[in-house]
C-alpha positions as MATLAB code, in Angstrom:
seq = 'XXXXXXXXXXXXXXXXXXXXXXXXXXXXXXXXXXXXXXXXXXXXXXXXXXXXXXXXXXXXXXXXXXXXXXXXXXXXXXXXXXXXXXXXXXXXXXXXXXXXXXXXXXXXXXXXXXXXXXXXXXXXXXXXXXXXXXXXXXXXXXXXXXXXXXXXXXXXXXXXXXXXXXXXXXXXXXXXXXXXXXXXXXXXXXXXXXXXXXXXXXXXXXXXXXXXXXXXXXXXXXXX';
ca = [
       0.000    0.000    0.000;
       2.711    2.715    0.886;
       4.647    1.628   -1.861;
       1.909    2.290   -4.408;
       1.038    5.466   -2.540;
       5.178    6.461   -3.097;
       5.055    6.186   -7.158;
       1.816    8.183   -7.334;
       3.665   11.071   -5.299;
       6.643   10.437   -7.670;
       4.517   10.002  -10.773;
       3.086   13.721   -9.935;
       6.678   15.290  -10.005;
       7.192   17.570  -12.854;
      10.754   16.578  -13.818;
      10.331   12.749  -14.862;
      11.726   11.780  -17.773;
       9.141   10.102  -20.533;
      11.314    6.633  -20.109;
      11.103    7.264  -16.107;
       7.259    7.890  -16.469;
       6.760    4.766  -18.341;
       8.320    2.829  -16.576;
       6.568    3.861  -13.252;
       3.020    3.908  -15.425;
       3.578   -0.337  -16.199;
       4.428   -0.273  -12.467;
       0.899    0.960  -11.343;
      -0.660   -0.943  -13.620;
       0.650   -3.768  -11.781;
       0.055   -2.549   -8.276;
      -3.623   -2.210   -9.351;
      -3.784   -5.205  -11.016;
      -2.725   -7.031   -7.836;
      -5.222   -5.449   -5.575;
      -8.127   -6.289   -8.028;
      -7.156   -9.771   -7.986;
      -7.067   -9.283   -4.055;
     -10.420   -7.834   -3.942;
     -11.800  -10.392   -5.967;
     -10.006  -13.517   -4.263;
     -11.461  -11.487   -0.839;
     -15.424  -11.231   -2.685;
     -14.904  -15.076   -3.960;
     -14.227  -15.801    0.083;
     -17.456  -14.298    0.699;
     -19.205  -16.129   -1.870;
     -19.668  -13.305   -3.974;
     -22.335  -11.812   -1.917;
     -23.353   -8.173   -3.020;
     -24.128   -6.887    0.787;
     -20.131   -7.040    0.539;
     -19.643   -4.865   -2.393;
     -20.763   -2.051    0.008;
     -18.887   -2.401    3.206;
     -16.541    0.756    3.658;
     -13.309   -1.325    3.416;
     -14.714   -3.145    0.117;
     -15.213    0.799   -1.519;
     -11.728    1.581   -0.466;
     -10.247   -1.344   -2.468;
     -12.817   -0.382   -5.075;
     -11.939    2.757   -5.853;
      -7.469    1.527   -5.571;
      -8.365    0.256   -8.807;
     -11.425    1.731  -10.029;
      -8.926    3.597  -12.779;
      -7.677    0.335  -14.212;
     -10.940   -0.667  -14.659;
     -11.968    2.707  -16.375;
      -8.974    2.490  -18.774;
      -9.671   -1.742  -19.512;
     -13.259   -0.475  -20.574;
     -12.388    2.696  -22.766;
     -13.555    4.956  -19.894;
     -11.009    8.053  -19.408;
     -13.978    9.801  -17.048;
     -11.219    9.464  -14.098;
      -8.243   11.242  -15.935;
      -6.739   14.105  -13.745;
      -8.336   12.334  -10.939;
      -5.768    9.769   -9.993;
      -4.937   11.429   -6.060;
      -8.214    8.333   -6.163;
      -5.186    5.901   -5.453;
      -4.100    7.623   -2.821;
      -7.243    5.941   -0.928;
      -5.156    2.728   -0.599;
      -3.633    4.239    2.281;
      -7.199    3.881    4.321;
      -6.225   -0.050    3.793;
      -4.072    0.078    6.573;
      -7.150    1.295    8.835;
      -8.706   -2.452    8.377;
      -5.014   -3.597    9.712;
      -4.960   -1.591   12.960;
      -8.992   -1.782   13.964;
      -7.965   -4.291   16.794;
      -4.932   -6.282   17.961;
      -5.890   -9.237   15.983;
      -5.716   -7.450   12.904;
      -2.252   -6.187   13.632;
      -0.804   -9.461   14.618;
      -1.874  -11.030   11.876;
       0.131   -8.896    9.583;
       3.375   -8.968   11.778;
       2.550  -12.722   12.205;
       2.885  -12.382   15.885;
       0.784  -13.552   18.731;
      -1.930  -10.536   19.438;
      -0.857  -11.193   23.224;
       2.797   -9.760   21.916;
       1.088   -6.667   20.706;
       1.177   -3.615   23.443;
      -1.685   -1.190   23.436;
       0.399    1.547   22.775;
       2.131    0.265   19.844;
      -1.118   -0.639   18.483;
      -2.454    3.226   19.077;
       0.961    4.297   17.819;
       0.443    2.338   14.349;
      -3.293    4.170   14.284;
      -2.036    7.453   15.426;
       0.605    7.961   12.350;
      -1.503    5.866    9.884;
      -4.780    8.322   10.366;
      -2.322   11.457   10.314;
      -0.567    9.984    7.052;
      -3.675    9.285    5.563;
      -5.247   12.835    5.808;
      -2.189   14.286    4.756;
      -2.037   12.449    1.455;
      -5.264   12.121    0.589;
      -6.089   16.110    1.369;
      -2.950   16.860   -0.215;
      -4.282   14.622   -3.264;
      -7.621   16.718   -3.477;
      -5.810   19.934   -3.284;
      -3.175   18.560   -5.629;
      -6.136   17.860   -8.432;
      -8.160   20.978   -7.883;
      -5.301   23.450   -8.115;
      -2.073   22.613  -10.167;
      -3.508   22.954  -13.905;
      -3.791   26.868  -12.607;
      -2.291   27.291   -9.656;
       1.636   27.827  -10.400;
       2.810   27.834   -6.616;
       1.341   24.315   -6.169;
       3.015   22.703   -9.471;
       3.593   19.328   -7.699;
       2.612   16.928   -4.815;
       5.449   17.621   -3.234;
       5.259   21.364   -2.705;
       0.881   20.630   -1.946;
       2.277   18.253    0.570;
       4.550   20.722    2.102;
       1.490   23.700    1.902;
      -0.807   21.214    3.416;
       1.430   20.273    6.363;
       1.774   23.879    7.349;
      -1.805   24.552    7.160;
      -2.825   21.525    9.029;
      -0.052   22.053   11.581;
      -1.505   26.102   11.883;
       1.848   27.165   11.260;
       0.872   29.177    7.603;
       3.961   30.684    6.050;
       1.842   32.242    3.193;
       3.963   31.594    1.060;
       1.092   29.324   -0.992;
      -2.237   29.601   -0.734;
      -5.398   27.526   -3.138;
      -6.733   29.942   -5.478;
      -9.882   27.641   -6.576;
     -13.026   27.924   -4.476;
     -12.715   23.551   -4.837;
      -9.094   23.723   -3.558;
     -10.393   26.533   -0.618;
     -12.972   24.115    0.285;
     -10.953   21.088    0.384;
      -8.161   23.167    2.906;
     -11.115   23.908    5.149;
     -12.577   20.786    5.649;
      -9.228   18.971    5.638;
      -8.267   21.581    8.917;
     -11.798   20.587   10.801;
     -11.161   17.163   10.237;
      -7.469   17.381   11.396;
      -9.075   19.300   14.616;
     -11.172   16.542   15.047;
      -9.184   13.480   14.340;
      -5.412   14.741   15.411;
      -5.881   15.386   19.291;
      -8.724   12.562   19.437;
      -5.840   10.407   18.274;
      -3.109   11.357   20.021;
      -4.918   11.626   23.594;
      -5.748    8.434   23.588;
      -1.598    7.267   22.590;
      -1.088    9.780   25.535;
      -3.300    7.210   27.261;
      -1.864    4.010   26.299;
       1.639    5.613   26.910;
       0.259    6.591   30.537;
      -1.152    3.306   31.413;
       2.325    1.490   29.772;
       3.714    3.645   32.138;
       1.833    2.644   35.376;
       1.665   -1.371   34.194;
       5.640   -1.287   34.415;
       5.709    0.648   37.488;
       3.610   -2.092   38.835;
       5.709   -4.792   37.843;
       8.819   -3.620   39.424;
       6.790   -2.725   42.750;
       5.992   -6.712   42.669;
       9.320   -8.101   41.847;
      11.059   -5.723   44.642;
       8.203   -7.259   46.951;
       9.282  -10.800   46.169;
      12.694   -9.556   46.483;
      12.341   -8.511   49.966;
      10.638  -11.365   50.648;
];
């Protein structure tokens, strides 16, 4: 998932080459080939049942790739909209929605996973995941006429000082889409940033206390 998330972002840099741009073009058709065979090996599991085809997680993989689909059938309705990719990265969220999930992928025992590591994984993976994906939307409403945000890069960078309050202004979206997108990308980052990091404050705190325990009981069986 990251590593189709990292040639998009590279894809939408200015400077490629044509042979670098082809090259990274067969590449993502191969990422989203895999994840529709994925998505399809994960429907066939389910016995094909169409209540599945609108679970969240299922329209996440959907729309990874939705634009390989598009182009297969002679449909180009998506071009200019491909920051759609960057909605693998809510993926992960399926990974991290309990301990299970999380061992399973680190092929641990879900007794080996720590609370806090768990919140830690959820913490950066919902911060990540607004970033890019706001970042996408502003990317796709303002670069064909906004020259200060030319690549992903630099709408990364504006979108990490906006959500972060610091605001250079040095770049700011001249669309009314791109305005929009800034200001509900900022009351969702009010919302989901401190939600998300009180409660890693939390599992830190209790971590905290649970080993503070432990060494109060081996000094007692010490002394005893």
């Amino acid at each position: 998932v990251l590593f189709a998330c990292i040639v998009y972002v590279v894809r939408a840099t200015k400077s490629l080459s044509a042979g670098v741009a082809s090259q990274l073009s067969v590449i993502e058709v191969g990422i989203q080939a895999v994840f529709c065979v994925e998505f399809l090996v994960r429907w066939y599991s389910k016995n094909f049942r169409p209540s599945y085809l609108w679970k969240w997680y299922s329209l996440v993989d959907i729309a990874a790739f939705l634009p390989l689909l598009l182009k297969l059938f002679g449909n180009d309705c998506l071009r200019g909209n491909e920051f759609l990719r960057l909605t693998r990265l809510m993926r992960i969220q399926r990974f991290v929605k309990d301990r299970e999930s999380f061992a399973q992928i680190l092929g641990a025992s879900p007794d080996a996973i720590r609370p806090f590591d768990l919140q830690l994984v959820r913490t950066l993976s919902s911060i990540l995941t607004l970033l890019f994906i706001s970042s996408g939307l502003v990317y796709n409403a303002e670069h064909f006429v906004n020259p200060r945000l030319p690549d992903f890069f630099t709408t990364c960078y504006f979108m990490v000082v906006t959500l972060t309050t610091v605001g250079f202004g040095d770049v700011a979206p001249v669309t009314m889409e791109g305005r929009a997108i800034v200001c509900v990308s900022i009351l969702v980052g009010v919302a989901v940033v401190p939600f998300q990091l009180s409660r890693l404050v939390a599992a830190a705190g209790a971590m905290a206390d649970s080993s503070e325990s432990e060494v109060e009981l081996a000094e007692s069986f010490r002394i005893s």
